[in-house]
């Protein structure tokens, strides 16, 4: 019987890092360097666990959006969520099919961590200088968030949450909780669709034989449970704190990867 601890730990790492602006790709890259590489199917499934977590966290918000379309403001918000998702799908699918994506190896991920951390510091600085208490999602924000998701997909290590949240803040959605909520809600259909597409590709190309299904199930459950706790904590944390700590952590981690890990890992 295989040791379940590595699978459990990988699921926890996915749940911890998928929605924090620190890059789950970078952390899984490090973890799998020490714990052993896993199949694409395994990585897809544990990401689906994190998606389930955020769906559970926002279940009341999602239900309210779905059942109150008669309200103009509510309907406007739903349409902007749909627009952001469609922009991601219409731009991202051709990009994916063309294979325009950097490899998930140490060097590009590490540089994305460093540059992304600097981007976070600069973006939050300018967003705060704009002043105001912006909580209204404009069409510009919706479209930009959709495009930001494509950028995050092309550059592993960028962090989908960091890219989308800070684009929204720079363009006027200056309240951190409002920006994070919109980014996370757009991420639900986006990541479900991306995971479903990747799963289909994998199934058609390689089949699903040889998987350690116990490990897969354990990691999925761990990612769901951990992701649920992390998102709830983050939404409360950013009401009172800036993202500076996450940005500094990214920069330090990226530099450490460049210095200490083999370039081809």
Tab-separated table of C-alpha atoms in Angstrom:
chain	number	residue	atom	x	y	z
A	1	UNK	CA	0.000	0.000	0.000
A	2	UNK	CA	1.410	3.399	-0.975
A	3	UNK	CA	2.098	6.106	1.580
A	4	UNK	CA	-0.898	8.501	1.559
A	5	UNK	CA	1.020	11.375	3.177
A	6	UNK	CA	2.465	12.896	-0.045
A	7	UNK	CA	-0.979	12.996	-1.676
A	8	UNK	CA	-2.505	14.538	1.451
A	9	UNK	CA	0.224	17.170	1.605
A	10	UNK	CA	-0.141	18.062	-2.087
A	11	UNK	CA	-3.903	18.495	-1.641
A	12	UNK	CA	-3.338	20.778	1.338
A	13	UNK	CA	-0.780	22.840	-0.602
A	14	UNK	CA	-3.216	23.239	-3.511
A	15	UNK	CA	-5.989	24.354	-1.173
A	16	UNK	CA	-3.671	26.778	0.619
A	17	UNK	CA	-2.258	28.445	-2.477
A	18	UNK	CA	-4.915	28.321	-5.226
A	19	UNK	CA	-6.678	31.486	-4.069
A	20	UNK	CA	-3.945	33.317	-2.203
A	21	UNK	CA	-2.047	35.610	-4.615
A	22	UNK	CA	1.118	33.507	-4.320
A	23	UNK	CA	0.829	30.985	-7.211
A	24	UNK	CA	-0.306	27.426	-6.597
A	25	UNK	CA	1.803	26.340	-9.599
A	26	UNK	CA	5.017	27.502	-7.958
A	27	UNK	CA	4.229	25.779	-4.687
A	28	UNK	CA	3.212	22.509	-6.309
A	29	UNK	CA	6.375	22.626	-8.401
A	30	UNK	CA	8.458	22.834	-5.232
A	31	UNK	CA	6.409	20.190	-3.409
A	32	UNK	CA	6.511	17.705	-6.280
A	33	UNK	CA	10.265	18.188	-6.576
A	34	UNK	CA	10.537	16.645	-3.090
A	35	UNK	CA	7.443	14.442	-2.930
A	36	UNK	CA	7.573	13.072	-6.467
A	37	UNK	CA	5.920	14.231	-9.669
A	38	UNK	CA	2.240	13.461	-10.189
A	39	UNK	CA	0.190	12.934	-13.327
A	40	UNK	CA	-1.635	15.755	-15.092
A	41	UNK	CA	-4.865	14.035	-14.074
A	42	UNK	CA	-3.921	14.209	-10.393
A	43	UNK	CA	-3.140	17.923	-10.675
A	44	UNK	CA	-6.400	18.596	-12.507
A	45	UNK	CA	-8.471	16.783	-9.900
A	46	UNK	CA	-6.958	18.568	-6.909
A	47	UNK	CA	-7.564	21.910	-8.627
A	48	UNK	CA	-11.201	20.854	-9.028
A	49	UNK	CA	-11.259	20.325	-5.262
A	50	UNK	CA	-10.177	23.929	-4.754
A	51	UNK	CA	-12.886	25.077	-7.176
A	52	UNK	CA	-15.487	23.169	-5.179
A	53	UNK	CA	-14.233	24.917	-2.043
A	54	UNK	CA	-14.763	28.406	-3.419
A	55	UNK	CA	-18.183	27.423	-4.729
A	56	UNK	CA	-19.130	26.354	-1.197
A	57	UNK	CA	-17.761	29.564	0.322
A	58	UNK	CA	-19.830	31.731	-2.049
A	59	UNK	CA	-22.876	29.435	-2.185
A	60	UNK	CA	-25.235	32.041	-0.685
A	61	UNK	CA	-23.921	34.769	-2.975
A	62	UNK	CA	-24.277	32.494	-6.006
A	63	UNK	CA	-27.810	31.523	-5.001
A	64	UNK	CA	-28.723	35.179	-4.569
A	65	UNK	CA	-27.358	36.030	-8.007
A	66	UNK	CA	-29.218	33.139	-9.630
A	67	UNK	CA	-32.578	33.772	-7.987
A	68	UNK	CA	-32.747	37.554	-8.047
A	69	UNK	CA	-32.295	38.394	-11.713
A	70	UNK	CA	-35.272	40.740	-11.535
A	71	UNK	CA	-33.141	43.239	-9.652
A	72	UNK	CA	-31.307	45.518	-12.086
A	73	UNK	CA	-28.064	45.811	-10.103
A	74	UNK	CA	-27.983	42.083	-9.502
A	75	UNK	CA	-28.640	41.345	-13.181
A	76	UNK	CA	-25.919	43.823	-14.204
A	77	UNK	CA	-23.410	42.034	-11.972
A	78	UNK	CA	-24.324	38.636	-13.442
A	79	UNK	CA	-23.950	39.937	-17.000
A	80	UNK	CA	-20.487	41.283	-16.161
A	81	UNK	CA	-19.477	37.942	-14.654
A	82	UNK	CA	-20.641	36.274	-17.856
A	83	UNK	CA	-18.779	38.811	-19.983
A	84	UNK	CA	-15.515	38.239	-18.104
A	85	UNK	CA	-15.883	34.482	-18.494
A	86	UNK	CA	-16.683	34.762	-22.220
A	87	UNK	CA	-13.669	36.993	-22.826
A	88	UNK	CA	-11.479	34.391	-21.134
A	89	UNK	CA	-13.044	31.573	-23.150
A	90	UNK	CA	-12.960	33.320	-26.529
A	91	UNK	CA	-9.370	34.512	-26.134
A	92	UNK	CA	-8.019	31.720	-23.966
A	93	UNK	CA	-9.194	28.718	-26.001
A	94	UNK	CA	-7.308	29.694	-29.197
A	95	UNK	CA	-4.264	30.514	-27.055
A	96	UNK	CA	-4.486	27.076	-25.413
A	97	UNK	CA	-4.946	25.253	-28.714
A	98	UNK	CA	-1.983	27.132	-30.189
A	99	UNK	CA	0.161	25.970	-27.288
A	100	UNK	CA	1.128	29.488	-26.203
A	101	UNK	CA	2.186	28.707	-22.651
A	102	UNK	CA	5.509	28.821	-20.861
A	103	UNK	CA	6.686	25.504	-19.381
A	104	UNK	CA	5.978	24.806	-15.719
A	105	UNK	CA	9.656	24.628	-14.847
A	106	UNK	CA	11.628	26.516	-12.220
A	107	UNK	CA	13.000	29.486	-14.157
A	108	UNK	CA	9.791	30.886	-15.754
A	109	UNK	CA	7.733	30.212	-12.626
A	110	UNK	CA	10.337	31.843	-10.384
A	111	UNK	CA	10.546	34.950	-12.586
A	112	UNK	CA	6.739	35.134	-12.660
A	113	UNK	CA	6.702	35.015	-8.855
A	114	UNK	CA	9.233	37.852	-8.566
A	115	UNK	CA	7.726	40.083	-11.239
A	116	UNK	CA	4.217	39.334	-9.983
A	117	UNK	CA	5.213	40.381	-6.463
A	118	UNK	CA	6.596	43.676	-7.762
A	119	UNK	CA	3.431	44.147	-9.849
A	120	UNK	CA	1.295	43.655	-6.710
A	121	UNK	CA	3.211	46.306	-4.770
A	122	UNK	CA	3.006	48.826	-7.623
A	123	UNK	CA	-0.644	48.076	-8.432
A	124	UNK	CA	-1.829	48.405	-4.840
A	125	UNK	CA	0.099	51.643	-4.425
A	126	UNK	CA	-1.540	53.246	-7.454
A	127	UNK	CA	-4.960	51.802	-6.626
A	128	UNK	CA	-4.807	53.429	-3.193
A	129	UNK	CA	-3.654	56.739	-4.698
A	130	UNK	CA	-6.810	56.811	-6.803
A	131	UNK	CA	-8.746	57.245	-3.574
A	132	UNK	CA	-12.443	56.618	-3.188
A	133	UNK	CA	-14.224	53.479	-2.059
A	134	UNK	CA	-14.919	51.834	-5.407
A	135	UNK	CA	-17.093	48.741	-5.183
A	136	UNK	CA	-18.856	49.032	-8.550
A	137	UNK	CA	-17.805	46.642	-11.305
A	138	UNK	CA	-17.596	48.481	-14.630
A	139	UNK	CA	-17.605	46.833	-18.050
A	140	UNK	CA	-13.943	47.831	-18.357
A	141	UNK	CA	-13.147	45.907	-15.172
A	142	UNK	CA	-15.123	42.876	-16.353
A	143	UNK	CA	-13.339	42.683	-19.717
A	144	UNK	CA	-9.919	43.344	-18.169
A	145	UNK	CA	-10.437	40.585	-15.583
A	146	UNK	CA	-11.325	38.186	-18.395
A	147	UNK	CA	-8.118	39.058	-20.249
A	148	UNK	CA	-6.086	38.854	-17.036
A	149	UNK	CA	-7.168	35.251	-16.596
A	150	UNK	CA	-5.717	34.451	-20.025
A	151	UNK	CA	-2.419	36.101	-19.074
A	152	UNK	CA	-2.286	34.026	-15.885
A	153	UNK	CA	-2.844	30.879	-17.928
A	154	UNK	CA	-0.021	31.687	-20.341
A	155	UNK	CA	2.507	32.524	-17.621
A	156	UNK	CA	2.567	29.812	-14.918
A	157	UNK	CA	3.505	31.295	-11.570
A	158	UNK	CA	1.726	34.578	-12.257
A	159	UNK	CA	-1.262	33.578	-10.060
A	160	UNK	CA	-4.748	33.925	-11.445
A	161	UNK	CA	-6.045	35.509	-8.250
A	162	UNK	CA	-3.234	38.096	-8.083
A	163	UNK	CA	-3.555	39.063	-11.740
A	164	UNK	CA	-7.319	39.479	-11.700
A	165	UNK	CA	-7.630	41.168	-8.302
A	166	UNK	CA	-5.009	43.810	-9.037
A	167	UNK	CA	-6.238	44.536	-12.555
A	168	UNK	CA	-9.678	45.154	-11.046
A	169	UNK	CA	-8.230	47.405	-8.340
A	170	UNK	CA	-6.179	49.453	-10.800
A	171	UNK	CA	-9.229	50.044	-12.988
A	172	UNK	CA	-11.394	51.404	-10.198
A	173	UNK	CA	-12.617	48.469	-8.101
A	174	UNK	CA	-10.496	49.806	-5.271
A	175	UNK	CA	-12.156	47.979	-2.386
A	176	UNK	CA	-10.089	44.834	-1.883
A	177	UNK	CA	-13.000	42.579	-0.817
A	178	UNK	CA	-15.091	43.684	-3.818
A	179	UNK	CA	-12.211	43.070	-6.226
A	180	UNK	CA	-11.453	39.668	-4.684
A	181	UNK	CA	-15.111	38.602	-4.755
A	182	UNK	CA	-15.511	39.432	-8.434
A	183	UNK	CA	-12.223	37.715	-9.303
A	184	UNK	CA	-13.181	34.597	-7.355
A	185	UNK	CA	-16.710	34.410	-8.768
A	186	UNK	CA	-15.377	34.718	-12.329
A	187	UNK	CA	-12.871	32.033	-11.447
A	188	UNK	CA	-15.568	29.450	-10.660
A	189	UNK	CA	-16.850	28.885	-14.227
A	190	UNK	CA	-13.411	29.614	-15.661
A	191	UNK	CA	-11.612	26.973	-13.620
A	192	UNK	CA	-14.434	24.451	-13.962
A	193	UNK	CA	-14.260	24.885	-17.749
A	194	UNK	CA	-10.447	24.757	-17.816
A	195	UNK	CA	-10.339	21.656	-15.635
A	196	UNK	CA	-13.046	19.976	-17.696
A	197	UNK	CA	-11.229	20.747	-20.943
A	198	UNK	CA	-7.906	19.512	-19.559
A	199	UNK	CA	-9.578	16.364	-18.246
A	200	UNK	CA	-11.115	15.691	-21.671
A	201	UNK	CA	-7.768	16.247	-23.405
A	202	UNK	CA	-6.038	13.887	-21.011
A	203	UNK	CA	-8.714	11.219	-21.326
A	204	UNK	CA	-8.630	11.301	-25.130
A	205	UNK	CA	-4.830	11.402	-25.370
A	206	UNK	CA	-3.697	9.103	-22.587
A	207	UNK	CA	-6.674	7.488	-20.886
A	208	UNK	CA	-6.997	7.322	-17.120
A	209	UNK	CA	-5.381	3.997	-16.384
A	210	UNK	CA	-2.718	3.566	-13.762
A	211	UNK	CA	-4.006	6.213	-11.369
A	212	UNK	CA	-3.776	5.676	-7.607
A	213	UNK	CA	-7.411	6.503	-7.002
A	214	UNK	CA	-7.061	6.511	-3.229
A	215	UNK	CA	-4.390	9.208	-3.486
A	216	UNK	CA	-6.516	11.186	-5.924
A	217	UNK	CA	-9.560	11.095	-3.640
A	218	UNK	CA	-7.544	12.011	-0.554
A	219	UNK	CA	-5.852	14.959	-2.268
A	220	UNK	CA	-9.188	16.174	-3.679
A	221	UNK	CA	-10.783	16.142	-0.219
A	222	UNK	CA	-7.768	17.882	1.325
A	223	UNK	CA	-7.777	20.618	-1.347
A	224	UNK	CA	-11.515	21.200	-0.838
A	225	UNK	CA	-11.335	21.415	2.943
A	226	UNK	CA	-8.197	23.555	3.019
A	227	UNK	CA	-9.381	25.850	0.223
A	228	UNK	CA	-12.666	26.478	2.048
A	229	UNK	CA	-10.856	27.623	5.198
A	230	UNK	CA	-8.313	29.723	3.299
A	231	UNK	CA	-10.846	31.648	1.194
A	232	UNK	CA	-12.985	32.465	4.218
A	233	UNK	CA	-9.909	33.658	6.081
A	234	UNK	CA	-8.654	35.717	3.130
A	235	UNK	CA	-11.951	37.523	2.566
A	236	UNK	CA	-11.910	38.614	6.208
A	237	UNK	CA	-8.192	39.434	6.250
A	238	UNK	CA	-8.235	41.816	3.281
A	239	UNK	CA	-10.953	43.939	4.861
A	240	UNK	CA	-8.292	45.297	7.214
A	241	UNK	CA	-4.937	44.531	5.610
A	242	UNK	CA	-3.027	45.230	2.412
A	243	UNK	CA	-1.556	42.561	0.128
A	244	UNK	CA	2.024	43.671	0.869
A	245	UNK	CA	2.940	40.560	2.842
A	246	UNK	CA	1.920	38.273	-0.027
A	247	UNK	CA	3.926	40.362	-2.500
A	248	UNK	CA	7.103	40.203	-0.405
A	249	UNK	CA	6.638	36.461	0.097
A	250	UNK	CA	6.378	35.957	-3.682
A	251	UNK	CA	9.566	37.906	-4.337
A	252	UNK	CA	11.534	36.012	-1.676
A	253	UNK	CA	10.210	32.641	-2.883
A	254	UNK	CA	10.988	33.436	-6.518
A	255	UNK	CA	14.555	34.458	-5.710
A	256	UNK	CA	15.004	31.329	-3.587
A	257	UNK	CA	13.824	29.145	-6.476
A	258	UNK	CA	16.245	30.792	-8.876
A	259	UNK	CA	19.141	30.370	-6.473
A	260	UNK	CA	18.612	26.931	-4.990
A	261	UNK	CA	16.535	24.742	-7.304
A	262	UNK	CA	17.862	23.053	-10.472
A	263	UNK	CA	16.898	25.038	-13.589
A	264	UNK	CA	15.365	22.054	-15.374
A	265	UNK	CA	13.077	20.986	-12.530
